[in-house]
Amino acid sequence: MWTYHKLCTSKVRLDNKVAVITGANTGIGKETARDFYRRGARVILACRNVEKAKEAVEDIKNNPFPSTESQQYKDELGELAIYSLDLCSLKSIKECAKKLLTNEPVIHILINNAGIMMSPHEKTEDGFELQLQSNYLGHFLLTLLLLPKIRSSAPGCRIVNVSSLAHVFGNIHFDDMNLERSYGPLKAYAQSKLANILFTKELARRLKEAEISGINVYSLHPGVVRTELGRYFDRTIVLGAKFFYRHIMRLFIKNPTQGAQTIIHCAVDEKVADETGLYYGECRAIRPQWKARDDRIAKDLWDQTCRLLHLEPNDENLTTFLQTISRQLAE
Ligand SMILES: NC(=O)c1ccc[n+]([C@@H]2O[C@H](COP(=O)([O-])OP(=O)(O)OC[C@H]3O[C@@H](n4cnc5c(N)ncnc54)[C@H](OP(=O)(O)O)[C@@H]3O)[C@@H](O)[C@H]2O)c1
C-alpha cells in the first residue's frame, strides 16, 4: 500500500488517566482506543452500538499491540469500559454525561471522534439535520456537560475534535443550519466539519478568557482513511461508490492505525502541550481555510449553537455558563 503518513512518536504513558472516545467501536476511534489502552489509560468507548463496542473491546484486549510495537511496550495495559451514547439524541447525550459525571472521578482526555459522512437528508429525533447533530451539535453539548469534570481533573487535560479537510468546502449557513432550503450531502458534511474547527477555536478562547488553565483544545484532519465512513456513499454518490472507497481506494489511503496518528499526537504528545485552539494534519499544526480562522464566525456559531440547543442564557463568562448548564442537566 502506498500512503504518506506521519506517526505520533511520543512514548508518553497514560497511567491513571481517563480518556473518553466517541465512536470508538470501529475505524479511527477504535485504533485511538487501542493506543491509549497500551499506554495504560482507562479508556471509555462512548458508542451507540454497544454490541459492536463489546467486540471492539475484545479485539483490543486480544490484540493490544500492532506487530511492529510488540517488543517496545512492556508496561501495564490500561482498562476498557463502554458507555452508551447516541449523538443523534440529546436525551442520550445527557444520560451518558450524567453517568460519566457520576461514575468517573476524573476525565483527562475527550476525543470527539464519532461521525458520519454524506448521509441522505434526514432529521434526528431532536429535529436537526443528521450530520449537523452527529458530527457537531452532539459533541458541542457533550463537551460542555463534561467540562466541569475535565476542569477538576486539570492540569494536563485535552479535548480533541476530529474534523476533516472537507471543511474547505464548508460554510456556516446561519439562516438555515439544517439546510432545509438546499440540502446537499457534502454541503452538510462540510458545514459540520467546519463547525468542529470553529468550536475548537472558540472554546480555546473562552477557556483562556475565563482563566481556566490546564485544558487544551485541538482539531484535526486524520487523512483519508479506510473505515466504515463511506457507508452512505451508494445512496448519496452513486451505486458502487462504497465498494470503490473500501476496496479500490484502499491501495492509496491510510489504514485506521495510520489514520489515528494525528488524534493521538494531539491527545498525548508533549510537543503540543502548550498549543491550543489550532487545527492539525499529519501530526503538525496547519492552516485551515479562512472561515475556520475567523473570530467573528467562531463567536457567532457558538451563540447560534447555544440557541439551537436551548443553552441559555449564553453567558460570555464560561465559568458561570457551565454552572448554568450543570444546573439544567440536574433538573
Ligand atoms: N475515514 C476518513 O477518511 C476520514 C477523513 C476525514 C475525517 N474523518 C473523521 O473521522 C471520524 C471517525 O470516522 P471513521 O473514518 O473512523 O468512520 P467510521 O469507521 O464510520 O466510524 C465512525 C464512528 O462514529 C460512530 N457514530 C456515528 N454516528 C453516531 C452517533 N449518532 N452516535 C454515536 N456514534 C456514532 C459510529 O458508530 P456506529 O458503528 O454505531 O455507526 C462509528 O463508531 C469522523 O468524525 C470522520 O468525519 C474520517
CSV table of C-alpha atoms and ligand atoms in Angstrom, one decimal:
chain,number,residue,atom,x,y,z
A,1,MET,CA,0.0,0.0,0.0
A,2,TRP,CA,1.2,3.5,-0.8
A,3,THR,CA,0.3,6.3,1.5
A,4,TYR,CA,2.0,9.2,3.1
A,5,HIS,CA,1.6,9.2,6.8
A,6,LYS,CA,3.3,10.6,9.9
A,7,LEU,CA,3.4,8.7,13.1
A,8,CYS,CA,2.9,10.1,16.6
A,9,THR,CA,6.4,9.4,18.1
A,10,SER,CA,5.5,10.2,21.7
A,11,LYS,CA,6.1,7.3,24.1
A,12,VAL,CA,4.2,9.1,26.9
A,13,ARG,CA,2.3,6.8,29.3
A,14,LEU,CA,-1.3,7.5,30.3
A,15,ASP,CA,-1.3,5.6,33.6
A,16,ASN,CA,-4.1,6.9,35.9
A,17,LYS,CA,-5.5,9.0,33.1
A,18,VAL,CA,-9.1,8.6,31.9
A,19,ALA,CA,-9.9,9.1,28.2
A,20,VAL,CA,-13.4,9.2,26.7
A,21,ILE,CA,-13.6,8.5,22.9
A,22,THR,CA,-16.9,8.8,21.0
A,23,GLY,CA,-17.5,6.4,18.1
A,24,ALA,CA,-14.7,4.0,19.3
A,25,ASN,CA,-16.3,0.8,18.2
A,26,THR,CA,-14.6,0.9,14.8
A,27,GLY,CA,-12.4,2.9,12.5
A,28,ILE,CA,-10.1,5.6,13.7
A,29,GLY,CA,-11.7,5.8,17.1
A,30,LYS,CA,-11.1,2.2,17.8
A,31,GLU,CA,-7.4,2.5,16.9
A,32,THR,CA,-7.1,5.5,19.2
A,33,ALA,CA,-8.7,3.4,22.0
A,34,ARG,CA,-6.2,0.7,21.3
A,35,ASP,CA,-3.3,3.1,21.6
A,36,PHE,CA,-4.5,4.7,24.8
A,37,TYR,CA,-5.1,1.2,26.3
A,38,ARG,CA,-1.5,0.3,25.6
A,39,ARG,CA,-0.3,3.5,27.2
A,40,GLY,CA,-2.1,2.5,30.4
A,41,ALA,CA,-5.2,4.7,30.3
A,42,ARG,CA,-8.7,3.9,31.5
A,43,VAL,CA,-10.4,4.2,28.1
A,44,ILE,CA,-14.1,4.8,27.8
A,45,LEU,CA,-15.7,3.8,24.5
A,46,ALA,CA,-18.8,6.0,24.2
A,47,CYS,CA,-20.8,4.3,21.5
A,48,ARG,CA,-24.3,3.9,20.2
A,49,ASN,CA,-23.9,0.3,19.1
A,50,VAL,CA,-22.9,-1.3,22.3
A,51,GLU,CA,-22.7,-4.9,20.9
A,52,LYS,CA,-20.1,-3.7,18.4
A,53,ALA,CA,-18.3,-1.9,21.2
A,54,LYS,CA,-18.1,-5.1,23.1
A,55,GLU,CA,-16.5,-6.8,20.0
A,56,ALA,CA,-14.1,-3.9,19.8
A,57,VAL,CA,-13.1,-4.3,23.5
A,58,GLU,CA,-12.4,-8.0,22.9
A,59,ASP,CA,-10.4,-7.2,19.8
A,60,ILE,CA,-8.3,-4.6,21.6
A,61,LYS,CA,-7.7,-6.8,24.7
A,62,ASN,CA,-6.7,-9.7,22.4
A,63,ASN,CA,-4.5,-7.6,20.2
A,64,PRO,CA,-3.3,-4.6,22.1
A,65,PHE,CA,-0.1,-4.1,20.0
A,66,PRO,CA,0.4,-3.5,16.3
A,67,SER,CA,3.0,-6.2,15.4
A,68,THR,CA,5.8,-3.7,15.0
A,69,GLU,CA,5.5,-2.4,18.5
A,70,SER,CA,5.2,-5.6,20.5
A,71,GLN,CA,8.8,-5.5,21.6
A,72,GLN,CA,8.7,-1.8,22.6
A,73,TYR,CA,6.0,-1.7,25.2
A,74,LYS,CA,6.4,-3.8,28.3
A,75,ASP,CA,4.4,-1.8,30.7
A,76,GLU,CA,1.0,-2.3,32.2
A,77,LEU,CA,-2.0,-2.1,29.9
A,78,GLY,CA,-5.0,0.1,30.8
A,79,GLU,CA,-8.7,-0.6,31.3
A,80,LEU,CA,-11.6,-0.5,28.8
A,81,ALA,CA,-15.2,0.5,29.6
A,82,ILE,CA,-18.3,1.0,27.4
A,83,TYR,CA,-20.9,3.8,27.8
A,84,SER,CA,-23.9,4.0,25.6
A,85,LEU,CA,-24.0,7.3,23.6
A,86,ASP,CA,-26.1,8.2,20.6
A,87,LEU,CA,-25.2,11.6,19.4
A,88,CYS,CA,-28.4,11.8,17.4
A,89,SER,CA,-30.3,12.0,20.6
A,90,LEU,CA,-29.9,14.9,23.0
A,91,LYS,CA,-31.5,12.7,25.7
A,92,SER,CA,-28.9,10.0,25.2
A,93,ILE,CA,-26.1,12.6,25.4
A,94,LYS,CA,-27.4,14.0,28.6
A,95,GLU,CA,-27.8,10.5,30.1
A,96,CYS,CA,-24.3,9.5,29.0
A,97,ALA,CA,-22.9,12.7,30.5
A,98,LYS,CA,-24.8,12.2,33.8
A,99,LYS,CA,-23.4,8.6,34.1
A,100,LEU,CA,-19.8,9.8,33.3
A,101,LEU,CA,-20.1,12.6,35.8
A,102,THR,CA,-21.4,10.3,38.5
A,103,ASN,CA,-19.2,7.2,37.9
A,104,GLU,CA,-15.9,8.6,36.8
A,105,PRO,CA,-13.9,10.6,39.4
A,106,VAL,CA,-11.8,12.2,36.7
A,107,ILE,CA,-11.7,12.8,32.9
A,108,HIS,CA,-8.5,13.9,31.3
A,109,ILE,CA,-8.9,13.4,27.6
A,110,LEU,CA,-12.1,13.7,25.5
A,111,ILE,CA,-11.9,12.7,21.8
A,112,ASN,CA,-14.9,13.9,19.9
A,113,ASN,CA,-14.4,11.4,17.0
A,114,ALA,CA,-17.8,9.9,16.1
A,115,GLY,CA,-19.1,11.0,12.8
A,116,ILE,CA,-21.0,10.2,9.6
A,117,MET,CA,-20.3,11.4,6.1
A,118,MET,CA,-22.7,12.4,3.3
A,119,SER,CA,-25.9,10.9,4.6
A,120,PRO,CA,-29.2,11.4,2.8
A,121,HIS,CA,-31.4,14.2,4.1
A,122,GLU,CA,-32.8,13.0,7.4
A,123,LYS,CA,-33.6,14.6,10.7
A,124,THR,CA,-32.8,13.4,14.2
A,125,GLU,CA,-35.4,12.9,16.9
A,126,ASP,CA,-34.5,16.4,18.0
A,127,GLY,CA,-35.3,17.9,14.6
A,128,PHE,CA,-31.8,18.6,13.5
A,129,GLU,CA,-30.1,17.6,10.2
A,130,LEU,CA,-28.4,14.2,10.8
A,131,GLN,CA,-24.8,15.2,10.1
A,132,LEU,CA,-25.1,18.5,11.9
A,133,GLN,CA,-26.1,16.8,15.1
A,134,SER,CA,-24.0,13.6,14.9
A,135,ASN,CA,-20.8,15.5,13.9
A,136,TYR,CA,-21.1,18.8,15.7
A,137,LEU,CA,-24.1,19.7,17.9
A,138,GLY,CA,-23.9,16.4,19.8
A,139,HIS,CA,-20.2,16.9,20.6
A,140,PHE,CA,-20.7,20.5,21.5
A,141,LEU,CA,-23.3,19.5,24.1
A,142,LEU,CA,-21.3,16.5,25.4
A,143,THR,CA,-18.2,18.7,25.8
A,144,LEU,CA,-19.9,21.4,27.7
A,145,LEU,CA,-21.6,18.9,30.0
A,146,LEU,CA,-18.2,17.2,30.7
A,147,LEU,CA,-16.2,20.4,31.0
A,148,PRO,CA,-16.7,20.8,34.8
A,149,LYS,CA,-15.3,17.3,35.4
A,150,ILE,CA,-12.4,17.9,32.9
A,151,ARG,CA,-11.7,21.2,34.7
A,152,SER,CA,-11.5,19.5,38.1
A,153,SER,CA,-9.1,16.9,36.5
A,154,ALA,CA,-6.7,19.5,35.1
A,155,PRO,CA,-3.9,20.2,34.5
A,156,GLY,CA,-2.9,18.1,31.6
A,157,CYS,CA,-6.4,17.8,30.1
A,158,ARG,CA,-7.0,17.8,26.3
A,159,ILE,CA,-10.1,17.9,24.1
A,160,VAL,CA,-9.7,16.7,20.6
A,161,ASN,CA,-12.3,17.4,17.9
A,162,VAL,CA,-12.0,15.2,14.8
A,163,SER,CA,-12.7,17.4,11.8
A,164,SER,CA,-11.8,16.9,8.1
A,165,LEU,CA,-10.1,18.5,5.2
A,166,ALA,CA,-13.6,18.6,3.7
A,167,HIS,CA,-14.2,21.7,5.9
A,168,VAL,CA,-12.7,23.6,3.0
A,169,PHE,CA,-16.0,23.2,1.1
A,170,GLY,CA,-17.9,24.4,4.1
A,171,ASN,CA,-19.9,27.4,5.1
A,172,ILE,CA,-21.9,28.0,8.2
A,173,HIS,CA,-25.4,28.6,6.9
A,174,PHE,CA,-26.6,30.7,9.9
A,175,ASP,CA,-30.0,31.3,8.4
A,176,ASP,CA,-30.5,27.6,7.5
A,177,MET,CA,-28.3,25.4,9.7
A,178,ASN,CA,-30.4,22.3,8.9
A,179,LEU,CA,-30.1,23.0,5.2
A,180,GLU,CA,-33.9,22.7,4.7
A,181,ARG,CA,-33.8,25.0,1.7
A,182,SER,CA,-31.0,23.4,-0.2
A,183,TYR,CA,-29.7,20.2,1.2
A,184,GLY,CA,-26.5,18.6,-0.3
A,185,PRO,CA,-24.8,15.6,1.4
A,186,LEU,CA,-21.3,17.1,1.0
A,187,LYS,CA,-22.6,20.6,1.9
A,188,ALA,CA,-23.9,19.3,5.2
A,189,TYR,CA,-20.8,17.3,6.0
A,190,ALA,CA,-18.5,20.2,5.2
A,191,GLN,CA,-20.6,22.6,7.4
A,192,SER,CA,-20.4,20.1,10.3
A,193,LYS,CA,-16.6,19.7,9.9
A,194,LEU,CA,-16.0,23.5,9.6
A,195,ALA,CA,-18.1,23.8,12.8
A,196,ASN,CA,-15.7,21.4,14.6
A,197,ILE,CA,-12.8,23.7,13.9
A,198,LEU,CA,-14.6,26.8,14.8
A,199,PHE,CA,-15.8,25.2,18.1
A,200,THR,CA,-12.2,24.3,18.9
A,201,LYS,CA,-11.0,27.8,18.3
A,202,GLU,CA,-13.9,29.5,20.3
A,203,LEU,CA,-13.7,27.0,23.2
A,204,ALA,CA,-9.9,27.7,23.5
A,205,ARG,CA,-10.6,31.4,23.5
A,206,ARG,CA,-13.3,31.2,26.1
A,207,LEU,CA,-11.2,28.9,28.4
A,208,LYS,CA,-8.4,31.4,28.2
A,209,GLU,CA,-10.7,34.4,28.8
A,210,ALA,CA,-12.2,32.6,31.9
A,211,GLU,CA,-8.6,31.9,33.1
A,212,ILE,CA,-9.3,28.2,33.1
A,213,SER,CA,-5.9,26.7,32.6
A,214,GLY,CA,-4.7,23.1,32.0
A,215,ILE,CA,-7.3,22.2,29.3
A,216,ASN,CA,-6.1,22.4,25.7
A,217,VAL,CA,-8.3,22.0,22.7
A,218,TYR,CA,-7.3,20.7,19.2
A,219,SER,CA,-9.0,19.9,15.9
A,220,LEU,CA,-7.6,17.9,13.1
A,221,HIS,CA,-7.9,16.1,9.7
A,222,PRO,CA,-6.9,12.5,10.1
A,223,GLY,CA,-6.1,11.9,6.4
A,224,VAL,CA,-8.1,9.8,4.0
A,225,VAL,CA,-8.6,6.5,5.8
A,226,ARG,CA,-10.1,3.1,5.0
A,227,THR,CA,-13.0,2.9,7.5
A,228,GLU,CA,-16.8,2.5,7.5
A,229,LEU,CA,-17.2,6.2,6.8
A,230,GLY,CA,-18.4,5.5,3.3
A,231,ARG,CA,-21.5,3.7,4.5
A,232,TYR,CA,-23.9,6.2,2.8
A,233,PHE,CA,-21.9,6.6,-0.5
A,234,ASP,CA,-24.0,4.1,-2.5
A,235,ARG,CA,-27.1,6.2,-1.7
A,236,THR,CA,-25.8,9.7,-2.0
A,237,ILE,CA,-23.0,9.5,-4.6
A,238,VAL,CA,-23.5,6.5,-6.9
A,239,LEU,CA,-24.2,2.8,-6.6
A,240,GLY,CA,-20.8,1.1,-6.2
A,241,ALA,CA,-19.1,4.2,-4.6
A,242,LYS,CA,-18.9,2.4,-1.2
A,243,PHE,CA,-17.2,-0.6,-2.8
A,244,PHE,CA,-14.8,1.7,-4.7
A,245,TYR,CA,-13.9,3.6,-1.5
A,246,ARG,CA,-13.3,0.5,0.6
A,247,HIS,CA,-11.7,-1.8,-1.9
A,248,ILE,CA,-10.1,0.1,-4.7
A,249,MET,CA,-9.1,3.2,-2.8
A,250,ARG,CA,-7.6,1.1,-0.1
A,251,LEU,CA,-4.4,0.9,-2.1
A,252,PHE,CA,-3.9,4.6,-1.8
A,253,ILE,CA,-5.3,5.6,1.5
A,254,LYS,CA,-4.4,5.1,5.2
A,255,ASN,CA,-5.3,2.2,7.3
A,256,PRO,CA,-7.1,3.0,10.6
A,257,THR,CA,-3.9,2.8,12.7
A,258,GLN,CA,-2.2,5.3,10.4
A,259,GLY,CA,-5.4,7.4,10.4
A,260,ALA,CA,-5.4,7.6,14.2
A,261,GLN,CA,-1.9,9.1,14.5
A,262,THR,CA,-2.8,12.8,14.4
A,263,ILE,CA,-5.6,12.2,17.0
A,264,ILE,CA,-3.0,10.5,19.3
A,265,HIS,CA,-0.5,13.3,18.6
A,266,CYS,CA,-3.0,16.0,19.7
A,267,ALA,CA,-4.1,13.9,22.7
A,268,VAL,CA,-0.8,12.9,24.2
A,269,ASP,CA,2.3,14.4,22.6
A,270,GLU,CA,4.4,16.6,24.9
A,271,LYS,CA,5.3,18.7,21.8
A,272,VAL,CA,1.8,20.2,21.6
A,273,ALA,CA,1.3,20.6,25.4
A,274,ASP,CA,1.5,24.4,25.1
A,275,GLU,CA,-0.7,24.7,22.0
A,276,THR,CA,-4.5,25.2,22.0
A,277,GLY,CA,-7.2,26.2,19.5
A,278,LEU,CA,-5.3,25.0,16.5
A,279,TYR,CA,-6.0,22.7,13.6
A,280,TYR,CA,-3.7,19.8,12.8
A,281,GLY,CA,-2.8,17.4,9.9
A,282,GLU,CA,0.0,14.8,9.7
A,283,CYS,CA,0.9,15.5,13.3
A,284,ARG,CA,1.6,19.2,13.0
A,285,ALA,CA,-0.4,22.4,13.2
A,286,ILE,CA,-1.6,23.5,9.7
A,287,ARG,CA,-3.8,26.4,8.5
A,288,PRO,CA,-7.5,25.6,7.9
A,289,GLN,CA,-9.5,27.7,5.3
A,290,TRP,CA,-10.1,31.3,6.2
A,291,LYS,CA,-13.6,30.9,7.5
A,292,ALA,CA,-12.2,28.5,10.1
A,293,ARG,CA,-9.8,31.2,11.3
A,294,ASP,CA,-12.4,34.0,11.5
A,295,ASP,CA,-13.0,35.1,15.1
A,296,ARG,CA,-16.5,36.6,14.3
A,297,ILE,CA,-17.8,33.4,12.7
A,298,ALA,CA,-16.5,31.3,15.6
A,299,LYS,CA,-18.3,33.5,18.1
A,300,ASP,CA,-21.5,33.7,16.1
A,301,LEU,CA,-21.5,29.9,15.7
A,302,TRP,CA,-21.1,29.4,19.4
A,303,ASP,CA,-24.1,31.8,20.1
A,304,GLN,CA,-26.2,30.2,17.4
A,305,THR,CA,-25.4,26.7,18.7
A,306,CYS,CA,-26.4,27.7,22.3
A,307,ARG,CA,-29.7,29.0,20.9
A,308,LEU,CA,-30.3,25.8,18.9
A,309,LEU,CA,-29.6,23.6,22.0
A,310,HIS,CA,-31.5,25.9,24.4
A,311,LEU,CA,-28.4,26.5,26.4
A,312,GLU,CA,-29.5,29.9,27.5
A,313,PRO,CA,-28.8,32.4,28.8
A,314,ASN,CA,-25.5,32.1,27.0
A,315,ASP,CA,-23.1,33.8,29.3
A,316,GLU,CA,-19.9,35.3,27.9
A,317,ASN,CA,-18.3,34.1,31.1
A,318,LEU,CA,-17.6,30.4,30.6
A,319,THR,CA,-17.5,29.6,34.3
A,320,THR,CA,-21.0,30.9,35.1
A,321,PHE,CA,-22.3,29.5,31.8
A,322,LEU,CA,-21.0,26.0,32.7
A,323,GLN,CA,-22.7,26.3,36.1
A,324,THR,CA,-26.0,27.1,34.4
A,325,ILE,CA,-25.7,24.1,32.1
A,326,SER,CA,-24.8,21.8,35.0
A,327,ARG,CA,-27.9,23.1,36.9
A,328,GLN,CA,-30.0,22.4,33.7
A,329,LEU,CA,-28.6,18.9,33.5
A,330,ALA,CA,-29.5,18.2,37.1
A,331,GLU,CA,-33.1,19.3,36.7
B,1,LIG,N1,-12.1,8.0,7.2
B,1,LIG,C1,-11.7,9.1,6.7
B,1,LIG,O1,-11.1,9.2,5.6
B,1,LIG,C2,-11.9,10.4,7.4
B,1,LIG,C3,-11.4,11.6,6.8
B,1,LIG,C4,-11.6,12.8,7.5
B,1,LIG,C5,-12.3,12.8,8.7
B,1,LIG,N2,-12.8,11.7,9.2
B,1,LIG,C6,-13.5,11.7,10.5
B,1,LIG,O2,-13.0,10.8,11.4
B,1,LIG,C7,-14.0,10.4,12.3
B,1,LIG,C8,-14.1,8.9,12.5
B,1,LIG,O3,-14.5,8.4,11.3
B,1,LIG,P1,-14.1,7.0,10.8
B,1,LIG,O4,-13.4,7.2,9.5
B,1,LIG,O5,-13.4,6.1,11.8
B,1,LIG,O6,-15.5,6.3,10.4
B,1,LIG,P2,-16.3,5.0,10.9
B,1,LIG,O7,-15.5,3.8,10.7
B,1,LIG,O8,-17.6,5.1,10.1
B,1,LIG,O9,-16.6,5.3,12.4
B,1,LIG,C9,-17.5,6.3,12.8
B,1,LIG,C10,-17.9,6.0,14.3
B,1,LIG,O10,-18.8,7.1,14.6
B,1,LIG,C11,-19.9,6.4,15.2
B,1,LIG,N3,-21.2,7.2,15.1
B,1,LIG,C12,-21.8,7.6,14.0
B,1,LIG,N4,-22.9,8.2,14.3
B,1,LIG,C13,-23.0,8.2,15.7
B,1,LIG,C14,-24.0,8.6,16.6
B,1,LIG,N5,-25.1,9.2,16.2
B,1,LIG,N6,-23.8,8.4,17.9
B,1,LIG,C15,-22.7,7.7,18.3
B,1,LIG,N7,-21.7,7.3,17.5
B,1,LIG,C16,-21.9,7.5,16.2
B,1,LIG,C17,-20.0,5.1,14.5
B,1,LIG,O11,-20.8,4.2,15.3
B,1,LIG,P3,-21.8,3.0,14.7
B,1,LIG,O12,-20.9,1.9,14.5
B,1,LIG,O13,-22.8,2.8,15.7
B,1,LIG,O14,-22.3,3.6,13.4
B,1,LIG,C18,-18.6,4.7,14.5
B,1,LIG,O15,-18.2,4.2,15.7
B,1,LIG,C19,-15.3,11.1,11.8
B,1,LIG,O16,-15.6,12.2,12.6
B,1,LIG,C20,-15.0,11.4,10.4
B,1,LIG,O17,-15.7,12.5,9.9
B,1,LIG,C21,-12.6,10.5,8.6
